[in-house]
Short mmCIF file of C-alpha atoms and ligand atoms in Angstrom, two decimals:
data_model
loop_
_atom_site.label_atom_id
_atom_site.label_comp_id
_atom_site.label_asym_id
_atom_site.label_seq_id
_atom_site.Cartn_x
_atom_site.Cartn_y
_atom_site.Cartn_z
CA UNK A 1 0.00 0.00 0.00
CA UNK A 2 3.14 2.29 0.81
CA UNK A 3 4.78 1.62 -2.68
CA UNK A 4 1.33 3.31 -4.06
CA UNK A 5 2.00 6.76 -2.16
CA UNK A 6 5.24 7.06 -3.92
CA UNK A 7 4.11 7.26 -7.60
CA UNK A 8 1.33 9.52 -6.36
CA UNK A 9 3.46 12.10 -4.68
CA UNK A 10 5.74 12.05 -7.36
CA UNK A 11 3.16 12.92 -9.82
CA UNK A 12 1.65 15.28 -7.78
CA UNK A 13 4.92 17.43 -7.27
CA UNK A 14 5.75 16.98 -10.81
CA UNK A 15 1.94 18.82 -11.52
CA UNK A 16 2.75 21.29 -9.04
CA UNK A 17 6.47 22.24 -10.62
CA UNK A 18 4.41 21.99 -14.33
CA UNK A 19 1.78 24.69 -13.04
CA UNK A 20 4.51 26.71 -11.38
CA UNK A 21 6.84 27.17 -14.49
CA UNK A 22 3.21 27.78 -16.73
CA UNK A 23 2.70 30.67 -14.32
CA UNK A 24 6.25 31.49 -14.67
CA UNK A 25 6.15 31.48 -18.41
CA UNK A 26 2.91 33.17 -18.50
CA UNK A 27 4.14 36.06 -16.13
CA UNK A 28 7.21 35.95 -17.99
CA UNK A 29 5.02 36.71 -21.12
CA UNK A 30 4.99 33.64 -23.06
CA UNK A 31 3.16 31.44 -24.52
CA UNK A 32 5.34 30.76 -27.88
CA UNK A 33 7.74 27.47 -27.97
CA UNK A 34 10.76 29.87 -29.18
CA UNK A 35 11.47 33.67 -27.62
CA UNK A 36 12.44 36.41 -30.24
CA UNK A 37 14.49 39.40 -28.51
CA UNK A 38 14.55 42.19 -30.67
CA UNK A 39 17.39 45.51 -30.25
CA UNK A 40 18.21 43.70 -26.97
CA UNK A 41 14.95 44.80 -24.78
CA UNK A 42 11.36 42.89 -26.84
CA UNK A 43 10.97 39.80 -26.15
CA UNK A 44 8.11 37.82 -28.37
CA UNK A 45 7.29 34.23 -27.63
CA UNK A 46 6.28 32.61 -31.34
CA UNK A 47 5.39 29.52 -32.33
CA UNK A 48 5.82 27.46 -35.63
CA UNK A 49 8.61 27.65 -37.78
CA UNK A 50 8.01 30.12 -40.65
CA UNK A 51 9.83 32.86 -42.21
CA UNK A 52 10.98 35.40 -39.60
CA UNK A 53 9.27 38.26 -41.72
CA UNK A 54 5.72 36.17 -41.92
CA UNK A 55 6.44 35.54 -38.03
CA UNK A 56 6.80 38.81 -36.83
CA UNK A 57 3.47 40.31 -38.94
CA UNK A 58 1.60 37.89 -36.93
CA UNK A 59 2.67 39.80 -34.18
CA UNK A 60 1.82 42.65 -35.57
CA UNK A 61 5.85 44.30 -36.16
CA UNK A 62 5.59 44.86 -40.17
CA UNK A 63 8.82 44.57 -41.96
CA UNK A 64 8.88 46.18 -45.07
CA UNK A 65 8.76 43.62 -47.82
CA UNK A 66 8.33 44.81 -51.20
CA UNK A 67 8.20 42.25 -53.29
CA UNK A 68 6.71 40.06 -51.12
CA UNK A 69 9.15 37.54 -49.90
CA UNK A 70 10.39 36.71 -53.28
CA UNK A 71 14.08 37.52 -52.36
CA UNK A 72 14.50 39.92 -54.96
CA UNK A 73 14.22 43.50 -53.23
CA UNK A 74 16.23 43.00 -50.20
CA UNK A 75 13.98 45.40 -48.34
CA UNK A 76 13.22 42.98 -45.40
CA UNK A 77 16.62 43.15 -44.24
CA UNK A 78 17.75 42.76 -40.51
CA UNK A 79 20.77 41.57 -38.26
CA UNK A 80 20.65 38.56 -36.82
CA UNK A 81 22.67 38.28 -33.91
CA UNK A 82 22.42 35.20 -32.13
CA UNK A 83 20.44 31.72 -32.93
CA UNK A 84 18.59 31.17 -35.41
CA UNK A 85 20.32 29.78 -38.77
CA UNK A 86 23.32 31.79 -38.95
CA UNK A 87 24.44 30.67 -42.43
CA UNK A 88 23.26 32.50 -45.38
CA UNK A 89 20.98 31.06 -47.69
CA UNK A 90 22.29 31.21 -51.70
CA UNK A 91 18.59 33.13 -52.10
CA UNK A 92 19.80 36.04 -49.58
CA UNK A 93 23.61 36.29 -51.10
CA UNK A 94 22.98 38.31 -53.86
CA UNK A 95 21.06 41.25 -52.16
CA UNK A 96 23.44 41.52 -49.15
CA UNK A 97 27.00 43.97 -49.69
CA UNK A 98 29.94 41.82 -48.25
CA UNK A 99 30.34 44.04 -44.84
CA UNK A 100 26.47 42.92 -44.40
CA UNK A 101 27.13 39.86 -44.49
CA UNK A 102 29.92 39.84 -42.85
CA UNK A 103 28.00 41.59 -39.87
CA UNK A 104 25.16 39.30 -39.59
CA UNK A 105 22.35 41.21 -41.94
CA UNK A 106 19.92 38.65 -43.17
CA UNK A 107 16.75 38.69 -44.88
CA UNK A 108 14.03 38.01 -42.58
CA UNK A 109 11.54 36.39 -45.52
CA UNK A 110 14.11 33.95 -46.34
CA UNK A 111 15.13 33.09 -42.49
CA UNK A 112 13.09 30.51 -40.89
CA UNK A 113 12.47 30.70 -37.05
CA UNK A 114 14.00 27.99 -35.95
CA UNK A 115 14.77 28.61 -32.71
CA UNK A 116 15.72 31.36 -30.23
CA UNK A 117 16.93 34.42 -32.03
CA UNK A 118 18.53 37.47 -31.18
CA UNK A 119 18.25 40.26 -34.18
CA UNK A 120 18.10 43.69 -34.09
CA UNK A 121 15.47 46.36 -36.27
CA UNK A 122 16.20 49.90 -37.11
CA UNK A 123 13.83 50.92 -34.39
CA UNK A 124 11.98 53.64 -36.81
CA UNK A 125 10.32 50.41 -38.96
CA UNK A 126 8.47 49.34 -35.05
CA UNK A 127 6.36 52.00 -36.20
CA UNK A 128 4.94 50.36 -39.62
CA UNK A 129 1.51 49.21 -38.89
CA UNK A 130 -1.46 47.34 -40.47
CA UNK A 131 -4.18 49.45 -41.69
CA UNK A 132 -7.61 48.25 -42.76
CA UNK A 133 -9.23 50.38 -45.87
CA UNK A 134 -12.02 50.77 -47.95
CA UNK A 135 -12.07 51.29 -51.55
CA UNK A 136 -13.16 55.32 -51.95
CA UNK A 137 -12.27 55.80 -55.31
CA UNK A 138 -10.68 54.35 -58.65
CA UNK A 139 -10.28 55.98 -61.31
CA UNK A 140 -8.43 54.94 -65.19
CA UNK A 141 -5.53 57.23 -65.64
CA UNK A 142 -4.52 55.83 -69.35
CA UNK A 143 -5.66 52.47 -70.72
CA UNK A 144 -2.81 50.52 -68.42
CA UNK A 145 -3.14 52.82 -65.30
CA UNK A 146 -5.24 53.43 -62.68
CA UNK A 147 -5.32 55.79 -59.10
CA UNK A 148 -7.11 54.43 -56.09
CA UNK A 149 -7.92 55.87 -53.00
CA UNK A 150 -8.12 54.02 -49.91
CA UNK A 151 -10.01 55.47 -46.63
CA UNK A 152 -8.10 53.89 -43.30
CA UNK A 153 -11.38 52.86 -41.48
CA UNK A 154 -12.02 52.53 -37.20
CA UNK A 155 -10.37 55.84 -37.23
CA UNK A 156 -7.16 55.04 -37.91
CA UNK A 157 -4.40 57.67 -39.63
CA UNK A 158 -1.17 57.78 -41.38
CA UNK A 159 1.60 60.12 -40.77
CA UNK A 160 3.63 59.40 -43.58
CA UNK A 161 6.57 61.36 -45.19
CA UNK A 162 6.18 62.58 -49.28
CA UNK A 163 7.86 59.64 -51.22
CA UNK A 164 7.51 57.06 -49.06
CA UNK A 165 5.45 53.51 -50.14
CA UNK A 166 2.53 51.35 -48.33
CA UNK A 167 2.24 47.55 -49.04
CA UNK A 168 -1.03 46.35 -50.05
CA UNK A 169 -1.85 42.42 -49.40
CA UNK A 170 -3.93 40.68 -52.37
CA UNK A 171 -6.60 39.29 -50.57
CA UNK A 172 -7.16 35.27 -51.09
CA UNK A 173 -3.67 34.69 -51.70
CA UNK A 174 -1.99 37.34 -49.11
CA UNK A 175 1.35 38.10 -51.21
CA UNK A 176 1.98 41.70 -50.74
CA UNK A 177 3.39 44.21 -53.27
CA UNK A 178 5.02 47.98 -52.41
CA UNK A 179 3.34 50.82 -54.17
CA UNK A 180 4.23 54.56 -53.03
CA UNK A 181 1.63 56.83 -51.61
CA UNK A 182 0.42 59.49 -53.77
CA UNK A 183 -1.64 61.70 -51.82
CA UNK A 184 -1.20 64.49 -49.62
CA UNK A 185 0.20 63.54 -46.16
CA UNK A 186 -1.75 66.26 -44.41
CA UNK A 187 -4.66 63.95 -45.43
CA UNK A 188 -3.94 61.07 -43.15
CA UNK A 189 -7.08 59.94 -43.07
CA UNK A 190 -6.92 58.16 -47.23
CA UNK A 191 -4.14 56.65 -49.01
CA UNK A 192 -4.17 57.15 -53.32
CA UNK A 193 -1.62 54.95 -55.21
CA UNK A 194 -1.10 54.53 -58.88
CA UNK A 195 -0.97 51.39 -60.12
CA UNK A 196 0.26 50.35 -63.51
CA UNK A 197 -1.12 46.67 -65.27
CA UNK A 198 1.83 44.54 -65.34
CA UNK A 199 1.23 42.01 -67.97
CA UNK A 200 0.28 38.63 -65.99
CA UNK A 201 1.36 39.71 -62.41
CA UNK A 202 -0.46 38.63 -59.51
CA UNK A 203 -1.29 42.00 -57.48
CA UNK A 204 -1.94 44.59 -60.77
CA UNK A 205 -4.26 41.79 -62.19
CA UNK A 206 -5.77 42.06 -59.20
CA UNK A 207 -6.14 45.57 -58.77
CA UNK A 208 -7.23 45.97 -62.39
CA UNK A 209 -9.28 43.64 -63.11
CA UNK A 210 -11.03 42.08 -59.93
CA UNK A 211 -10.71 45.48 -57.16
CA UNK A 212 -14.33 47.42 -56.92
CA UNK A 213 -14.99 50.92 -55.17
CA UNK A 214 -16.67 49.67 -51.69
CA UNK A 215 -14.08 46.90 -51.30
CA UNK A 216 -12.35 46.07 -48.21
CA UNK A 217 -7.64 45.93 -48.71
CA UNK A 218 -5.03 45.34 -45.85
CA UNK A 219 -2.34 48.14 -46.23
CA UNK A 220 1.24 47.97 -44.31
CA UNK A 221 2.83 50.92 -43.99
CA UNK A 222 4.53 53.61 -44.14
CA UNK A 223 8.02 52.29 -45.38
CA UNK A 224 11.14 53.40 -47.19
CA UNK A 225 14.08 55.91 -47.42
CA UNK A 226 12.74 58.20 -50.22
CA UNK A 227 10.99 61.02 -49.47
CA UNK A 228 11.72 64.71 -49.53
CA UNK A 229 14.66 66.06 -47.67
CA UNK A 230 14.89 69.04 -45.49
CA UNK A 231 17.03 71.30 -47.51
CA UNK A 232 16.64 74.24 -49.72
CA UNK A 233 18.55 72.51 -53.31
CA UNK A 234 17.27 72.82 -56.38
CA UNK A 235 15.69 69.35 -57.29
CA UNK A 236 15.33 67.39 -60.29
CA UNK A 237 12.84 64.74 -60.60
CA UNK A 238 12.50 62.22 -63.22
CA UNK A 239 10.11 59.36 -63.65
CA UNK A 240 8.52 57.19 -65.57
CA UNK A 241 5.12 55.57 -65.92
CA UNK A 242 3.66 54.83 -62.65
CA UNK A 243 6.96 56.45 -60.98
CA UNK A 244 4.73 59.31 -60.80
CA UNK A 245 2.98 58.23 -57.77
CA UNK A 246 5.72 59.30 -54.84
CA UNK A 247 6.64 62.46 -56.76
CA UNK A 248 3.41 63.60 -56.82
CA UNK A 249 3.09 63.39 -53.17
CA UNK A 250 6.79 65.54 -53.16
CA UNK A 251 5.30 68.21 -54.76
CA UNK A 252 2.10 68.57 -53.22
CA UNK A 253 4.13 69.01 -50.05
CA UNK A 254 6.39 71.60 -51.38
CA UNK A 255 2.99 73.18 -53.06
CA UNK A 256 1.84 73.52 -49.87
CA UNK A 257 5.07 75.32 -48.80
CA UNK A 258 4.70 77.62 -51.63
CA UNK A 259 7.20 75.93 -53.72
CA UNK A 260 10.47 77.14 -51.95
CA UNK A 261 12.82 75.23 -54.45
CA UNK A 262 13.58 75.23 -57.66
CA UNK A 263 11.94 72.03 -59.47
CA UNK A 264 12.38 70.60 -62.64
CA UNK A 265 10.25 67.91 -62.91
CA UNK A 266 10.81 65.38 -65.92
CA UNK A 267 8.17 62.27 -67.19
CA UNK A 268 9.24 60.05 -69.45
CA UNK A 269 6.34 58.76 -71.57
CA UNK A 270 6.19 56.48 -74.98
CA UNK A 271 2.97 57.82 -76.60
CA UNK A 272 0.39 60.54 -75.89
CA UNK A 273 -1.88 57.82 -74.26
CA UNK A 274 0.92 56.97 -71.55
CA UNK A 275 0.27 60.67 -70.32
CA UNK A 276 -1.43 61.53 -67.42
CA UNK A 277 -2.50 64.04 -64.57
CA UNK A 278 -0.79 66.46 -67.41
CA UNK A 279 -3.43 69.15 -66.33
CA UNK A 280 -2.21 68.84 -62.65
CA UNK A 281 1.38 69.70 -63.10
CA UNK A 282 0.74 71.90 -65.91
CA UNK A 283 -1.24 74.05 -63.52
CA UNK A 284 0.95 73.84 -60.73
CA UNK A 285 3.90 75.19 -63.42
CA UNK A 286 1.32 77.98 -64.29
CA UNK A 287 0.95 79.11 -60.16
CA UNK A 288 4.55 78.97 -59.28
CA UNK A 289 7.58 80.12 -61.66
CA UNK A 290 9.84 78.09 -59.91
CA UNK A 291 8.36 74.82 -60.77
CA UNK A 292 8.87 73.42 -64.55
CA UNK A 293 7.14 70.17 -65.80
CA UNK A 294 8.67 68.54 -68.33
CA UNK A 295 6.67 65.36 -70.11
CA UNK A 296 8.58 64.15 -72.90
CA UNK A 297 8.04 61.43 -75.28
CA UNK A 298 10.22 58.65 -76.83
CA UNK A 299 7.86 56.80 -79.60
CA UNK A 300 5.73 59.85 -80.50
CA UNK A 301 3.64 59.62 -84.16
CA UNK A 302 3.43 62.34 -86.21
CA UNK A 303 -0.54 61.72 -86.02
CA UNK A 304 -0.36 62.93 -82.05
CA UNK A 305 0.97 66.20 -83.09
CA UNK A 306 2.92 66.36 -80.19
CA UNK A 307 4.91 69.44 -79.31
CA UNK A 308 6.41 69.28 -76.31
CA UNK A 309 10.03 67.59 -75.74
CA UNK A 310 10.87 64.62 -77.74
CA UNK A 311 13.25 61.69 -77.29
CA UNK A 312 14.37 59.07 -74.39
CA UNK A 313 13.98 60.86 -71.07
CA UNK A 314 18.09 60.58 -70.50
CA UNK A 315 18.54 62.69 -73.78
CA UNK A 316 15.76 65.26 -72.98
CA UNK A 317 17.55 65.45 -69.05
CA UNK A 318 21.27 65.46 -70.62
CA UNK A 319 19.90 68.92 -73.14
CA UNK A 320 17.90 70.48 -70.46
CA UNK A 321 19.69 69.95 -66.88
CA UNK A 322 22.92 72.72 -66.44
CA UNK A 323 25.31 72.06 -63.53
CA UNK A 324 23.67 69.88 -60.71
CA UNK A 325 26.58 69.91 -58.22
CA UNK A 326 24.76 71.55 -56.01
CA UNK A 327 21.59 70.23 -57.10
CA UNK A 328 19.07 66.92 -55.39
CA UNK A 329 17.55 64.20 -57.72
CA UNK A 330 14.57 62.29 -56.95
CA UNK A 331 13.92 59.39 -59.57
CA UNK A 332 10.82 56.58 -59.76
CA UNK A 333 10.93 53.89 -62.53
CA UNK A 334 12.29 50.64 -63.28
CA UNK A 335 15.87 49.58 -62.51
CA UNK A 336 17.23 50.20 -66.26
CA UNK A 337 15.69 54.22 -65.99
CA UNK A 338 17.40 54.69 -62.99
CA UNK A 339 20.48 52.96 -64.04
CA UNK A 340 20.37 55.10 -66.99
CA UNK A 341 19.69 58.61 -65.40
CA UNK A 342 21.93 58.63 -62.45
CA UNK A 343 24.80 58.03 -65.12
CA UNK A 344 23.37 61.03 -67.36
CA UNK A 345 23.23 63.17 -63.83
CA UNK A 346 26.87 62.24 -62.90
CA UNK A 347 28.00 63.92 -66.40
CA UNK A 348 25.90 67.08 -64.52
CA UNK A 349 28.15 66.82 -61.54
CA UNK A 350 25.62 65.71 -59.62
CA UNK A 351 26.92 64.21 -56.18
CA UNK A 352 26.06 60.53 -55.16
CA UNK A 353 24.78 61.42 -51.88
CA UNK A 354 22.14 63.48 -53.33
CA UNK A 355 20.93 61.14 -55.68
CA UNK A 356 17.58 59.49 -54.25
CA UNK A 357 15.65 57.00 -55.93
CA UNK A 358 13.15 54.45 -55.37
CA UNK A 359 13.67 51.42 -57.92
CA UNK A 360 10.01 49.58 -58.95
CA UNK A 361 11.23 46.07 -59.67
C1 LIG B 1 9.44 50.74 -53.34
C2 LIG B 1 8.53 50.36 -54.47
C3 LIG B 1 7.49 51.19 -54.82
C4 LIG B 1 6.64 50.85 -55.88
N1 LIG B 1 5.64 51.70 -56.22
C5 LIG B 1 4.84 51.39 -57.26
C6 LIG B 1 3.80 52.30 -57.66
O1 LIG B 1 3.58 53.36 -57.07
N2 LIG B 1 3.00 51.93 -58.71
C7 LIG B 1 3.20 50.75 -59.39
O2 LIG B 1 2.44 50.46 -60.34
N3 LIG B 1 4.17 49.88 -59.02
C8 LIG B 1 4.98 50.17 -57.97
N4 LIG B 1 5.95 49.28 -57.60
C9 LIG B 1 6.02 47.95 -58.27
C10 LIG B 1 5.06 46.98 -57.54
O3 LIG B 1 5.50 46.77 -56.21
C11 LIG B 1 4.99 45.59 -58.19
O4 LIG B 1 6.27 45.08 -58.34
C12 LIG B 1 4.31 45.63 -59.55
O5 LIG B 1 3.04 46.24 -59.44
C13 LIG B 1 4.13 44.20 -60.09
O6 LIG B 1 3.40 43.43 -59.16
P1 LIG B 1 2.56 42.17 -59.62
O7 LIG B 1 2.23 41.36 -58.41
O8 LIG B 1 1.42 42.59 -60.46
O9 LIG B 1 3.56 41.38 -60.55
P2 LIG B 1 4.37 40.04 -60.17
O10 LIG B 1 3.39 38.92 -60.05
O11 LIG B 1 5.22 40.33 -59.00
O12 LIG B 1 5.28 39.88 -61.42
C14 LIG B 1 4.86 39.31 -62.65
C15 LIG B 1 6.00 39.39 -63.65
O13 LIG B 1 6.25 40.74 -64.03
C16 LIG B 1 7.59 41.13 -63.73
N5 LIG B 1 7.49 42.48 -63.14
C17 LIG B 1 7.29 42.76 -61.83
N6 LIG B 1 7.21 44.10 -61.65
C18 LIG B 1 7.35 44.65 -62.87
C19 LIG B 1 7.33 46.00 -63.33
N7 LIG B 1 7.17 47.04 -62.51
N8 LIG B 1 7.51 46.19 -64.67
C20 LIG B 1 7.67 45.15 -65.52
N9 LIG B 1 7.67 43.87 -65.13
C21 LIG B 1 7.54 43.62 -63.83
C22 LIG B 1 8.09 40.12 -62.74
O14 LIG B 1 9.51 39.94 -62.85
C23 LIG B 1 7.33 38.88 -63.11
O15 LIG B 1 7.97 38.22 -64.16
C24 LIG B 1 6.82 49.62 -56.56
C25 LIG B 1 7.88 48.77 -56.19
C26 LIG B 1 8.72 49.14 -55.18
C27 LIG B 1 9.85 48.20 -54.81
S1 LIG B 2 10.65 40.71 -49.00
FE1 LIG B 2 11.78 41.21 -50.75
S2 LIG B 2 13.71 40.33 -50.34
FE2 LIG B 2 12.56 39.79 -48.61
#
């Protein structure tokens, strides 16, 4: 009868120790089978093993991930300091400089949580959030473009700076895709974004062809390193198609301010129909001498009668810009147009460090 009591108490005390280290853990705040510490003083319990990014936007810290985990626009970057898997994937190698991978930056959709992990987060991206919207507004800029306007709903706002992007997540199968804000910050109550078809891809055929006014959209936001500076330079701005979007937001800012600096604003078009908002910048060109819109066009026709500047948008800059060494540029547009630009800038004396850009790949 004696030998019974043993097993008992033993199972008893082991209950007791479980409940005790539950409370612990609870009081402890956890509740995840792994602990994330992030710049030394958060500490997140998670559980599972997926990517870090997809791990920490469950728990509501919103790394900016433009193209949406598909390792190609190293925005999701952070340092991983301890744990985790410490060697680099092949995936991550090409959009890391050597010194950042020498000093432990990673990219958080390609790292799996594994275990406990120590990383650190430029503390200014804590701030991204989630927003839930409503579709306000939509409207066809040209035949491949449109501008939508999102209202945050439950009284939510934005403070976001001019140039900067949101994320939008495709409902049904949740990838998300960066597109820069194009409104007014003062408004922080919408979002507008102009969003160009891109043959076959997953978000713009979404947008384009399935997105109605009255619809509900997840944003994430506000991310990135391009937005208007705090200086008095003259700036040039170039972009192209949907590139627009961010420097449209710049200069309704610095409309606002009364245009204090000098702005030549280039947009590099193929044909008439690729034109848009014209009326808009045209107008704003008309209120303040400083500002000077320049649309130009590379595959005019004679049939489009088209008198304004003609040619690739690197020629048109190259004849129009004069010495830029003192001068900002802001560019929007695919890789190659960027590529291309900051090369015909250089020639302008431009310096690196004021060369901004934002590339849409
Ligand atoms: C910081 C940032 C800001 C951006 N802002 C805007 C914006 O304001 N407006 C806007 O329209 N887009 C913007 N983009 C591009 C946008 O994020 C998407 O990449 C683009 O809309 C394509 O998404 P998708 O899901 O439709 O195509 P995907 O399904 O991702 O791609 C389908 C195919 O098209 C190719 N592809 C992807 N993007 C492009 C492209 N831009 N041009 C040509 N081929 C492409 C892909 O390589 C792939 O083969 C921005 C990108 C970045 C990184
Ligand atoms: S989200 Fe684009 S590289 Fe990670």
């Amino acid at each position: 009868m004696q030998y019974l009591y043993i097993p008992l108490v033993l199972v008893g005390v082991l209950v007791v120790i479980t409940l005790i280290l539950i409370i612990i853990d609870k009081l402890l705040g956890g509740g995840g089978d792994k602990m994330i510490t992030i710049n030394q003083d958060t500490l997140i319990p998670v559980l599972g093993d997926d990517s870090l990014l997809s791990t920490l936007s469950g728990e509501g810290i919103h790394l900016p991930s433009a193209c949406g985990g598909k390792a190609t626009c190293g925005a999701c970057k952070f340092r991983l300091i301890d744990g985790g898997d410490m060697e680099l994937l092949p995936t991550e190698i090409p959009l890391l400089s050597k010194e950042e991978q020498e000093s432990g930056v990673r990219l958080s959709c390609q790292v799996k949580v594994r275990g406990d992990m120590k990383i650190e987060i430029p503390p200014g991206l804590l701030s991204a959030k989630e927003f839930k919207t409503i579709v306000e507004y939509m409207e066809d800029l040209t035949y491949d473009t449109k501008l939508v306007r999102f209202r945050l709903q439950n009284g939510q706002t934005i403070d976001f700076k001019p140039g900067q992007y949101a994320q939008i997540k495709v409902p049904g199968i949740e990838i998300t895709r960066a597109y820069s804000m194009a409104s007014n910050p003062k408004d922080n109550t919408v979002i507008e974004m102009i969003i160009r078809m891109v043959p076959n891809g997953q978000a713009t055929t979404f947008v384009h062809k399935a997105l109605e006014v009255g619809d509900k959209v997840s944003l994430t936001g506000p991310f990135g390193h391009f937005y208007l500076s705090d200086t008095d330079k003259e700036m040039i701005c170039i972009a192209g198609g949907s590139g627009k979007a961010p420097i449209r937001a710049i200069m309704s800012v610095l409309k606002d301010q009364g245009m204090p600096r000098k702005v030549k604003y280039f947009f590099g078009a193929k044909t008439t129909k690729d034109l848009y908002m014209t009326e808009e910048f045209m107008k704003l060109q008309e209120e303040f001498p400083n500002f000077t819109y320049i649309p130009a066009l590379s595959d005019s026709t004679p049939e489009e009668n088209w008198t304004g500047e003609k040619g690739l948008i690197t020629d048109v800059v190259d004849r129009l810009v004069g010495d830029l060494s003192q001068a900002e540029a802001y560019l929007c547009g695919s890789p190659g147009m960027i590529a291309a630009c900051t090369k015909v800038l250089k020639k302008h004396d431009i310096q690196d460090s004021n060369v901004f850009f934002d590339k849409f790949s």
